[in-house]
């Protein structure tokens, strides 16, 4: 993340030898590039001479520890922070916009970005539906929406009433499992899954995030759903009430669905678009710019036409449909991408359906339902010359990339906040020292006497504390949506698999030309980067501890 700044700092460290003045490279075979040490100086990547038998091994380890602390301090000058741009576009796959002729868009959270003020409205309405229509206890009304509780991408085990964060390898991140609003102890989580943190594939969510007993919450609208689910479970547990986990889960999800189906959310947004719709002028700028450069545009959304029309009039103006070659509403994604049976139907200005057969998709007209196969046949927009943007990795992007070869762009509003946290000095120092300490633990584990094991245990405890600190910077309960302690999250795995590009908002396109080529950074595989950060930064390529571990081979 801070690669450029760290490399620059490393070059200075190499030139100065950690002492502040340039020096010539050494020919020392034991530490290439380090040169003869000055008084009291030592290369942290090369072990100090092993203490003689009976000498204080713990003192030797702590000396290495202090060497590493000094190195990390030298590697992180003030300018190393704020390297990442929250308004940048990040590439998982190489893509040149000059090859893209057709741009497609979802509506909610893509063309229209919504304020967080919408979430408590959804929470409160669904909570009241549970009480008034599903006859849940009146005491649930005391709960208010907590925007800091959940993050997107979490999994919910319906049978266990467990909300948790899972990494790309199907392991629960310990410390991130909650039943209701209370954390579940790590040992209990392990016991619940048969003595392991691993969730078997057959239990995990399927292609669209819904498994036999575990669901993944993937869209932004699911934040109030997770909060309400946790509050209701918390109430039942806190009052010693017996309940069926499956019934409770279904009732909560049905109540959230009712908020959408009954049009309550649409009403709130339509009544105060200035409050709820963000960056409307930027959406207009993006669309106008693409059209001015000869690009063709289309819209495929699950929202109804009356709602989309009012929102687009607010953001773009009354002639917004002239920007789009095709407009499809109430598409029923993701079924739109896989079900061939539903034909397109034309809508008039008042929202009334026509009965005539659709033989072509006309600019300025409104179409409802349909399916992607007829869409491809009627438009002939195929393959990598089409780039579609959406916020839901499953419903918007997965089928288009995997089945139809379109290029895809994911809109991840949380990215902006996470990057601002990554750019802080606290995060940068904590993460860099955590990585250095981890490397030190790996290399020093060959010392297995009692005193050394005690030192290593102390370091392990400090490492765990550092991991908790960096986690809490993003979210006290669940951390970052992109990472567990060190692995990518399950959400990140899907993001990389289903999107060529990802960004915080559609307006990020304004920072690039329409012919820009995005190149993904080459991140090393584990076998391509056998050394830890401190070894690379000091140019010490030798790894003496491998000799002590030769028996592993």
XYZ file of C-alpha atoms in Angstrom:
553
model
C 0.000 0.000 0.000
C 2.799 2.358 0.825
C 5.197 0.710 -1.589
C 6.552 3.838 -3.273
C 7.251 5.640 -0.002
C 8.805 2.563 1.587
C 11.032 1.937 -1.410
C 12.204 5.544 -1.382
C 12.877 5.356 2.337
C 14.687 2.066 1.828
C 16.941 3.610 -0.800
C 17.829 6.391 1.632
C 18.493 3.809 4.343
C 20.750 1.856 2.009
C 22.706 4.926 0.973
C 23.041 6.153 4.527
C 23.552 2.828 6.209
C 20.953 3.824 8.758
C 23.395 6.438 10.061
C 22.607 9.527 7.978
C 25.595 9.656 5.604
C 26.259 7.985 2.237
C 28.662 5.093 2.150
C 29.975 2.575 -0.299
C 28.467 -0.853 -0.672
C 30.186 -3.619 1.209
C 31.733 -6.727 -0.179
C 30.855 -8.606 2.969
C 29.529 -12.000 1.904
C 27.362 -12.278 4.989
C 25.307 -9.165 4.316
C 25.433 -7.902 0.710
C 24.933 -4.166 0.480
C 25.183 -3.426 4.208
C 28.850 -2.536 4.407
C 30.982 -2.500 7.515
C 28.884 -1.430 10.463
C 29.595 1.763 12.275
C 29.830 1.923 16.048
C 26.770 0.263 17.507
C 25.201 -0.262 14.065
C 23.829 -3.576 12.910
C 21.894 -4.873 9.908
C 18.541 -6.084 11.264
C 18.176 -8.608 8.463
C 21.324 -10.488 9.304
C 21.387 -12.280 12.638
C 23.871 -11.007 15.133
C 26.487 -13.592 15.873
C 24.738 -16.427 17.646
C 25.503 -16.295 21.342
C 27.831 -18.924 22.704
C 26.432 -21.890 24.559
C 25.042 -20.773 27.885
C 24.872 -17.133 26.825
C 21.669 -15.154 27.260
C 19.601 -16.079 24.178
C 16.692 -13.891 25.268
C 18.993 -10.843 25.280
C 20.037 -11.758 21.752
C 16.402 -11.916 20.610
C 15.502 -8.631 22.255
C 18.504 -6.988 20.597
C 17.171 -8.148 17.223
C 13.775 -6.775 18.205
C 15.200 -3.331 18.969
C 17.158 -3.337 15.701
C 13.913 -3.967 13.878
C 12.083 -1.194 15.716
C 14.751 1.296 14.670
C 14.585 0.112 11.062
C 10.805 0.481 10.869
C 11.060 3.969 12.355
C 13.625 4.956 9.708
C 11.518 3.482 6.908
C 8.451 5.581 7.660
C 9.088 9.282 7.147
C 6.004 11.550 7.249
C 5.620 11.594 3.466
C 5.013 7.841 3.362
C 1.379 8.384 4.401
C -1.427 9.640 2.150
C -0.119 7.712 -0.849
C -3.475 6.335 -1.949
C -6.081 8.436 -3.725
C -9.685 7.756 -2.608
C -10.901 9.009 -6.005
C -8.736 6.587 -7.995
C -9.932 3.582 -9.996
C -8.288 0.277 -9.133
C -7.809 -2.528 -11.648
C -8.069 -6.286 -11.079
C -7.580 -6.925 -14.778
C -5.967 -4.963 -17.599
C -8.546 -2.978 -19.539
C -8.269 -0.190 -22.095
C -11.229 2.185 -22.231
C -10.390 2.841 -25.878
C -11.732 -0.661 -26.605
C -15.026 0.028 -24.820
C -17.800 1.223 -27.113
C -20.832 0.617 -24.906
C -21.321 1.573 -21.247
C -24.052 0.022 -19.094
C -25.223 1.024 -15.629
C -27.275 -0.144 -12.700
C -29.277 2.617 -11.004
C -29.306 2.277 -7.193
C -25.889 2.959 -5.667
C -24.378 3.269 -9.144
C -25.931 6.157 -11.054
C -27.682 7.261 -7.859
C -25.513 7.310 -4.739
C -27.554 7.449 -1.532
C -26.760 9.120 1.777
C -26.313 6.969 4.881
C -29.351 8.745 6.334
C -31.448 6.246 4.368
C -30.351 3.290 6.515
C -32.038 4.258 9.805
C -35.254 4.894 7.870
C -35.165 1.333 6.473
C -34.276 -0.071 9.895
C -37.080 1.765 11.703
C -39.737 0.889 9.129
C -38.816 -2.819 9.085
C -38.654 -2.888 12.895
C -42.168 -1.426 13.086
C -43.430 -3.942 10.500
C -42.097 -6.773 12.668
C -43.958 -5.421 15.688
C -47.211 -4.403 14.034
C -47.661 -7.079 11.354
C -45.583 -10.019 12.594
C -46.566 -9.429 16.269
C -43.013 -9.305 17.610
C -42.524 -7.957 21.158
C -43.057 -4.228 21.642
C -39.721 -4.073 23.463
C -37.883 -4.333 20.137
C -38.939 -0.751 19.445
C -36.318 0.494 21.898
C -33.536 -0.454 19.478
C -32.178 2.210 17.142
C -30.007 1.769 14.089
C -26.271 1.705 14.836
C -24.318 2.629 11.680
C -21.044 1.493 13.261
C -22.104 -2.092 13.977
C -21.955 -4.116 10.743
C -20.040 -3.993 7.469
C -20.901 -5.305 4.029
C -19.857 -8.837 3.032
C -20.551 -10.594 6.345
C -22.033 -14.090 6.518
C -24.984 -15.147 8.669
C -25.385 -18.717 9.853
C -29.164 -19.010 10.116
C -29.225 -22.137 12.302
C -26.735 -20.690 14.790
C -27.907 -17.028 14.667
C -24.265 -16.135 14.054
C -23.120 -13.055 12.131
C -19.460 -13.393 11.187
C -16.664 -12.393 8.866
C -15.117 -15.099 6.676
C -11.901 -14.919 4.697
C -11.153 -16.037 1.153
C -10.244 -19.531 2.395
C -13.571 -20.074 4.220
C -12.130 -19.472 7.692
C -13.997 -17.427 10.292
C -11.900 -14.511 11.504
C -11.804 -15.080 15.255
C -13.043 -12.089 17.201
C -15.595 -11.210 14.504
C -18.445 -13.595 15.335
C -21.546 -12.075 16.947
C -24.803 -13.542 18.185
C -27.184 -10.660 18.553
C -25.092 -7.690 19.647
C -22.673 -9.722 21.756
C -19.370 -11.242 20.618
C -19.122 -15.025 20.715
C -15.934 -16.344 22.393
C -13.404 -17.827 19.992
C -13.448 -21.262 21.603
C -17.234 -21.401 21.291
C -17.037 -20.528 17.587
C -14.522 -23.321 17.048
C -16.749 -25.782 18.946
C -19.801 -24.778 16.899
C -17.998 -25.797 13.715
C -16.659 -29.116 14.899
C -13.333 -27.989 16.321
C -12.295 -25.741 13.445
C -12.685 -22.183 12.147
C -13.288 -23.549 8.656
C -16.728 -23.458 7.028
C -17.133 -26.332 4.519
C -17.914 -25.423 0.932
C -21.317 -27.131 0.953
C -22.438 -24.880 3.828
C -21.115 -21.680 2.303
C -23.198 -19.304 0.252
C -23.748 -20.378 -3.338
C -23.156 -18.470 -6.546
C -25.576 -15.686 -5.593
C -24.638 -15.514 -1.909
C -27.296 -17.892 -0.586
C -26.278 -21.293 0.707
C -28.397 -23.953 2.423
C -27.853 -22.450 5.871
C -25.516 -19.488 5.442
C -26.237 -16.217 3.652
C -23.757 -13.553 2.642
C -24.916 -9.927 2.849
C -23.466 -8.330 -0.276
C -25.317 -5.102 -1.045
C -25.348 -1.802 0.812
C -29.070 -2.099 1.535
C -28.210 -5.132 3.699
C -26.569 -2.958 6.391
C -29.886 -2.116 8.118
C -30.974 -5.735 7.641
C -27.937 -7.062 9.531
C -28.457 -4.465 12.247
C -32.133 -5.350 12.698
C -31.433 -9.085 12.669
C -28.818 -8.633 15.396
C -31.092 -6.412 17.494
C -34.018 -8.853 17.365
C -31.782 -11.800 18.319
C -30.304 -9.667 21.105
C -33.775 -8.950 22.496
C -34.888 -12.585 22.473
C -31.670 -13.799 24.097
C -31.636 -10.974 26.640
C -35.187 -11.774 27.743
C -34.765 -15.554 27.753
C -37.360 -16.070 25.026
C -37.255 -19.256 22.983
C -37.371 -18.792 19.231
C -36.823 -20.687 16.018
C -33.747 -19.274 14.288
C -35.092 -19.979 10.809
C -38.442 -18.301 11.476
C -36.776 -15.241 13.010
C -34.380 -14.861 10.094
C -37.197 -15.179 7.545
C -39.423 -12.692 9.370
C -36.676 -10.076 9.504
C -35.744 -10.495 5.850
C -39.430 -10.372 4.873
C -39.898 -7.160 6.858
C -36.913 -5.594 5.086
C -38.309 -6.796 1.756
C -41.668 -5.206 2.574
C -39.973 -1.831 2.936
C -38.856 -2.145 -0.680
C -41.923 -3.910 -2.119
C -44.359 -1.457 -0.561
C -42.376 1.418 -2.018
C -41.568 3.056 1.335
C -37.934 3.617 0.441
C -38.899 5.097 -2.909
C -41.281 7.513 -1.178
C -38.633 8.782 1.248
C -36.136 9.437 -1.529
C -38.689 11.084 -3.819
C -39.848 13.401 -1.023
C -36.346 14.727 -0.288
C -33.892 14.050 -3.092
C -31.518 16.755 -1.903
C -31.122 14.854 1.367
C -30.807 11.326 0.040
C -29.184 11.527 -3.429
C -25.474 12.366 -3.546
C -23.186 13.437 -6.398
C -25.981 13.920 -8.899
C -24.064 16.605 -10.790
C -21.091 14.253 -11.109
C -23.324 11.512 -12.540
C -24.540 13.997 -15.144
C -20.941 14.947 -15.962
C -19.924 11.287 -16.437
C -22.844 10.483 -18.755
C -22.506 13.682 -20.812
C -18.797 13.126 -21.274
C -19.239 9.572 -22.517
C -21.930 10.590 -24.997
C -19.794 13.492 -26.218
C -17.070 10.946 -27.061
C -19.435 8.793 -29.101
C -20.094 6.068 -26.537
C -23.437 4.249 -26.402
C -25.161 4.004 -23.019
C -27.797 1.722 -21.514
C -29.484 1.298 -18.137
C -30.626 -2.011 -16.584
C -32.177 -1.672 -13.132
C -34.569 -3.537 -10.866
C -36.194 -0.284 -9.745
C -39.552 0.913 -11.207
C -39.641 3.540 -13.935
C -41.461 6.241 -11.943
C -38.755 6.154 -9.255
C -35.858 6.085 -11.728
C -37.409 8.861 -13.803
C -37.734 11.219 -10.842
C -34.212 10.519 -9.680
C -32.680 10.978 -13.122
C -34.634 14.201 -13.648
C -33.172 15.439 -10.380
C -29.598 14.494 -11.311
C -29.519 14.955 -15.082
C -32.629 16.871 -16.172
C -35.923 16.184 -17.984
C -34.186 14.979 -21.162
C -32.127 12.318 -19.405
C -33.435 9.505 -21.638
C -31.777 11.097 -24.663
C -28.431 10.115 -23.179
C -29.337 6.403 -23.179
C -29.759 4.138 -26.176
C -31.688 1.564 -24.110
C -33.497 1.856 -20.737
C -34.754 -1.286 -18.961
C -36.567 -1.131 -15.594
C -37.829 -3.824 -13.207
C -35.388 -6.180 -14.907
C -35.433 -8.764 -12.094
C -31.655 -9.186 -11.904
C -29.939 -11.617 -11.527
C -32.666 -13.684 -13.251
C -32.475 -11.220 -16.139
C -29.045 -12.628 -16.987
C -29.981 -16.332 -16.903
C -33.726 -16.768 -17.609
C -34.635 -16.713 -21.306
C -38.407 -16.904 -20.766
C -39.399 -13.328 -19.885
C -39.926 -11.097 -22.946
C -39.455 -7.340 -23.030
C -42.553 -5.188 -22.638
C -42.791 -1.515 -23.562
C -43.966 1.092 -21.060
C -45.626 4.394 -21.933
C -45.018 7.695 -20.127
C -47.660 6.856 -17.513
C -46.174 3.456 -16.764
C -48.830 1.444 -18.596
C -47.717 -1.767 -20.303
C -48.057 -2.314 -24.071
C -48.922 -5.723 -25.514
C -47.058 -5.506 -28.848
C -44.114 -7.805 -29.548
C -40.701 -6.171 -29.207
C -38.552 -6.573 -32.316
C -36.083 -3.773 -31.581
C -35.014 -1.646 -28.633
C -35.513 2.020 -29.441
C -33.754 5.039 -28.003
C -35.987 7.147 -25.756
C -38.388 4.266 -25.038
C -38.814 2.446 -21.725
C -38.766 -1.352 -21.461
C -39.647 -3.643 -18.592
C -38.335 -7.118 -17.629
C -36.943 -9.024 -20.639
C -33.750 -11.054 -20.554
C -30.132 -10.661 -21.517
C -30.302 -13.143 -24.396
C -32.930 -11.078 -26.228
C -30.983 -7.959 -25.287
C -27.835 -9.322 -26.955
C -29.765 -10.432 -30.020
C -31.484 -7.061 -30.486
C -28.478 -4.811 -29.756
C -25.539 -7.009 -30.857
C -23.560 -5.540 -27.957
C -21.284 -8.406 -27.035
C -18.038 -9.235 -25.341
C -15.289 -6.933 -24.086
C -16.467 -3.843 -25.934
C -19.221 -3.584 -23.271
C -18.426 -2.260 -19.770
C -21.181 -2.539 -17.144
C -21.141 -0.854 -13.723
C -23.013 -2.025 -10.629
C -22.698 -2.197 -6.845
C -23.813 -5.808 -6.259
C -21.091 -8.305 -7.139
C -23.539 -11.179 -7.606
C -26.720 -9.604 -8.981
C -24.991 -7.054 -11.219
C -21.612 -8.378 -12.285
C -20.982 -12.113 -11.841
C -23.008 -13.476 -14.759
C -21.909 -10.729 -17.128
C -18.235 -11.468 -16.582
C -18.310 -15.253 -16.283
C -21.003 -16.165 -18.810
C -20.962 -13.351 -21.335
C -17.462 -11.884 -21.342
C -18.460 -8.282 -20.637
C -16.034 -6.026 -18.788
C -17.331 -5.014 -15.370
C -16.837 -2.180 -12.888
C -17.796 -2.462 -9.209
C -18.971 0.585 -7.274
C -17.757 0.225 -3.660
C -18.650 3.397 -1.688
C -16.861 2.057 1.430
C -13.570 2.218 -0.476
C -13.247 5.966 0.046
C -13.380 5.737 3.837
C -11.096 2.699 3.983
C -8.444 4.414 1.887
C -8.538 7.486 4.128
C -7.886 5.200 7.104
C -5.062 3.410 5.287
C -3.486 6.806 4.627
C -3.292 7.667 8.341
C 0.024 7.602 10.148
C -1.431 5.382 12.881
C -2.461 2.673 10.414
C 0.775 2.852 8.427
C 3.021 2.563 11.475
C 0.915 -0.166 13.074
C 0.769 -2.287 9.924
C 4.460 -1.877 9.044
C 5.623 -2.826 12.509
C 3.175 -5.740 12.530
C 4.661 -7.079 9.300
C 8.225 -6.595 10.532
C 7.424 -8.358 13.797
C 5.843 -11.247 11.894
C 9.004 -11.651 9.827
C 11.074 -11.587 12.982
C 8.898 -14.296 14.529
C 9.348 -16.508 11.488
C 13.127 -16.198 11.482
C 13.657 -16.464 15.231
C 11.436 -19.490 15.813
C 14.492 -21.761 15.462
C 15.423 -20.750 19.024
C 13.505 -23.259 21.135
C 15.028 -23.021 24.609
C 12.674 -22.053 27.431
C 13.757 -18.392 27.648
C 13.536 -17.909 23.876
C 10.080 -19.450 23.738
C 8.979 -16.992 26.372
C 10.299 -14.090 24.297
C 8.564 -15.408 21.169
C 5.300 -15.746 23.112
C 5.589 -12.102 24.147
C 6.078 -11.113 20.518
C 3.087 -13.205 19.456
C 0.957 -11.406 22.025
C 2.146 -8.029 20.755
C 1.442 -9.085 17.168
C -2.115 -10.040 18.091
C -2.603 -6.689 19.820
C -1.366 -4.886 16.698
C -3.778 -6.853 14.528
C -6.671 -5.862 16.783
C -5.611 -2.211 16.631
C -5.557 -2.133 12.823
C -8.873 -4.021 12.690
C -10.595 -1.546 15.017
C -9.497 1.433 12.907
C -12.017 0.302 10.284
C -14.782 -1.185 12.434
C -14.610 -2.201 16.085
C -16.570 -5.420 15.548
C -15.596 -6.655 12.101
C -12.699 -4.576 10.749
C -12.169 -3.887 7.043
C -14.521 -5.227 4.380
C -11.472 -6.114 2.272
C -9.207 -7.972 4.721
C -9.249 -10.276 7.689
C -6.086 -9.902 9.751
C -3.884 -10.823 6.790
C -5.952 -12.717 4.209
C -8.436 -11.146 1.796
C -12.045 -11.445 2.912
C -14.560 -13.596 1.105
C -15.978 -10.305 -0.189
C -12.565 -9.349 -1.622
C -12.262 -12.713 -3.308
C -15.563 -12.125 -5.094
C -14.611 -8.539 -5.916
C -11.446 -9.686 -7.679
C -13.261 -12.516 -9.453
C -16.241 -10.566 -10.753
C -14.882 -7.081 -11.542
C -12.227 -5.731 -13.875
C -12.294 -2.349 -12.130
C -13.521 -1.066 -8.794
C -13.957 2.443 -7.412
C -15.752 4.410 -4.710
C -18.197 6.084 -7.093
C -18.944 6.515 -10.763
C -17.523 10.039 -10.582
C -14.012 8.534 -10.383
C -14.250 8.128 -14.177
C -13.932 11.906 -14.477
C -10.299 11.618 -13.356
C -9.316 9.594 -16.436
C -9.494 10.063 -20.187
C -11.931 7.933 -22.173
C -8.912 6.199 -23.776
C -7.114 5.418 -20.517
C -5.643 1.937 -20.018
C -5.775 0.483 -16.508
C -2.972 -1.878 -15.541
C -3.263 -4.045 -12.416
C -0.265 -3.935 -10.116
C 1.782 -7.110 -10.255
C 1.524 -8.380 -6.701
C 4.033 -11.128 -5.916
C 2.938 -14.672 -5.235
C 4.317 -16.162 -2.055
C 7.033 -18.102 -3.882
C 8.037 -14.897 -5.694
C 8.595 -12.968 -2.461
C 10.404 -15.241 -0.001
C 11.782 -12.352 2.072
C 10.105 -10.077 4.567
C 9.884 -6.330 4.211
C 12.934 -5.531 6.342
C 15.124 -7.938 4.368
C 14.106 -6.385 1.053
C 14.515 -2.830 2.302
C 18.066 -3.348 3.527
C 19.166 -5.364 0.523
C 20.067 -8.332 2.716
C 19.055 -11.193 0.462
C 20.548 -13.993 2.505
C 18.219 -15.969 4.787
C 20.478 -17.805 7.260
C 17.558 -19.320 9.168
C 16.801 -21.572 6.186
C 19.853 -23.611 6.995
C 18.451 -24.350 10.416
C 15.161 -25.427 8.829
C 16.677 -27.735 6.211
C 15.241 -30.740 7.996
C 11.766 -29.655 6.867
C 12.696 -30.620 3.324
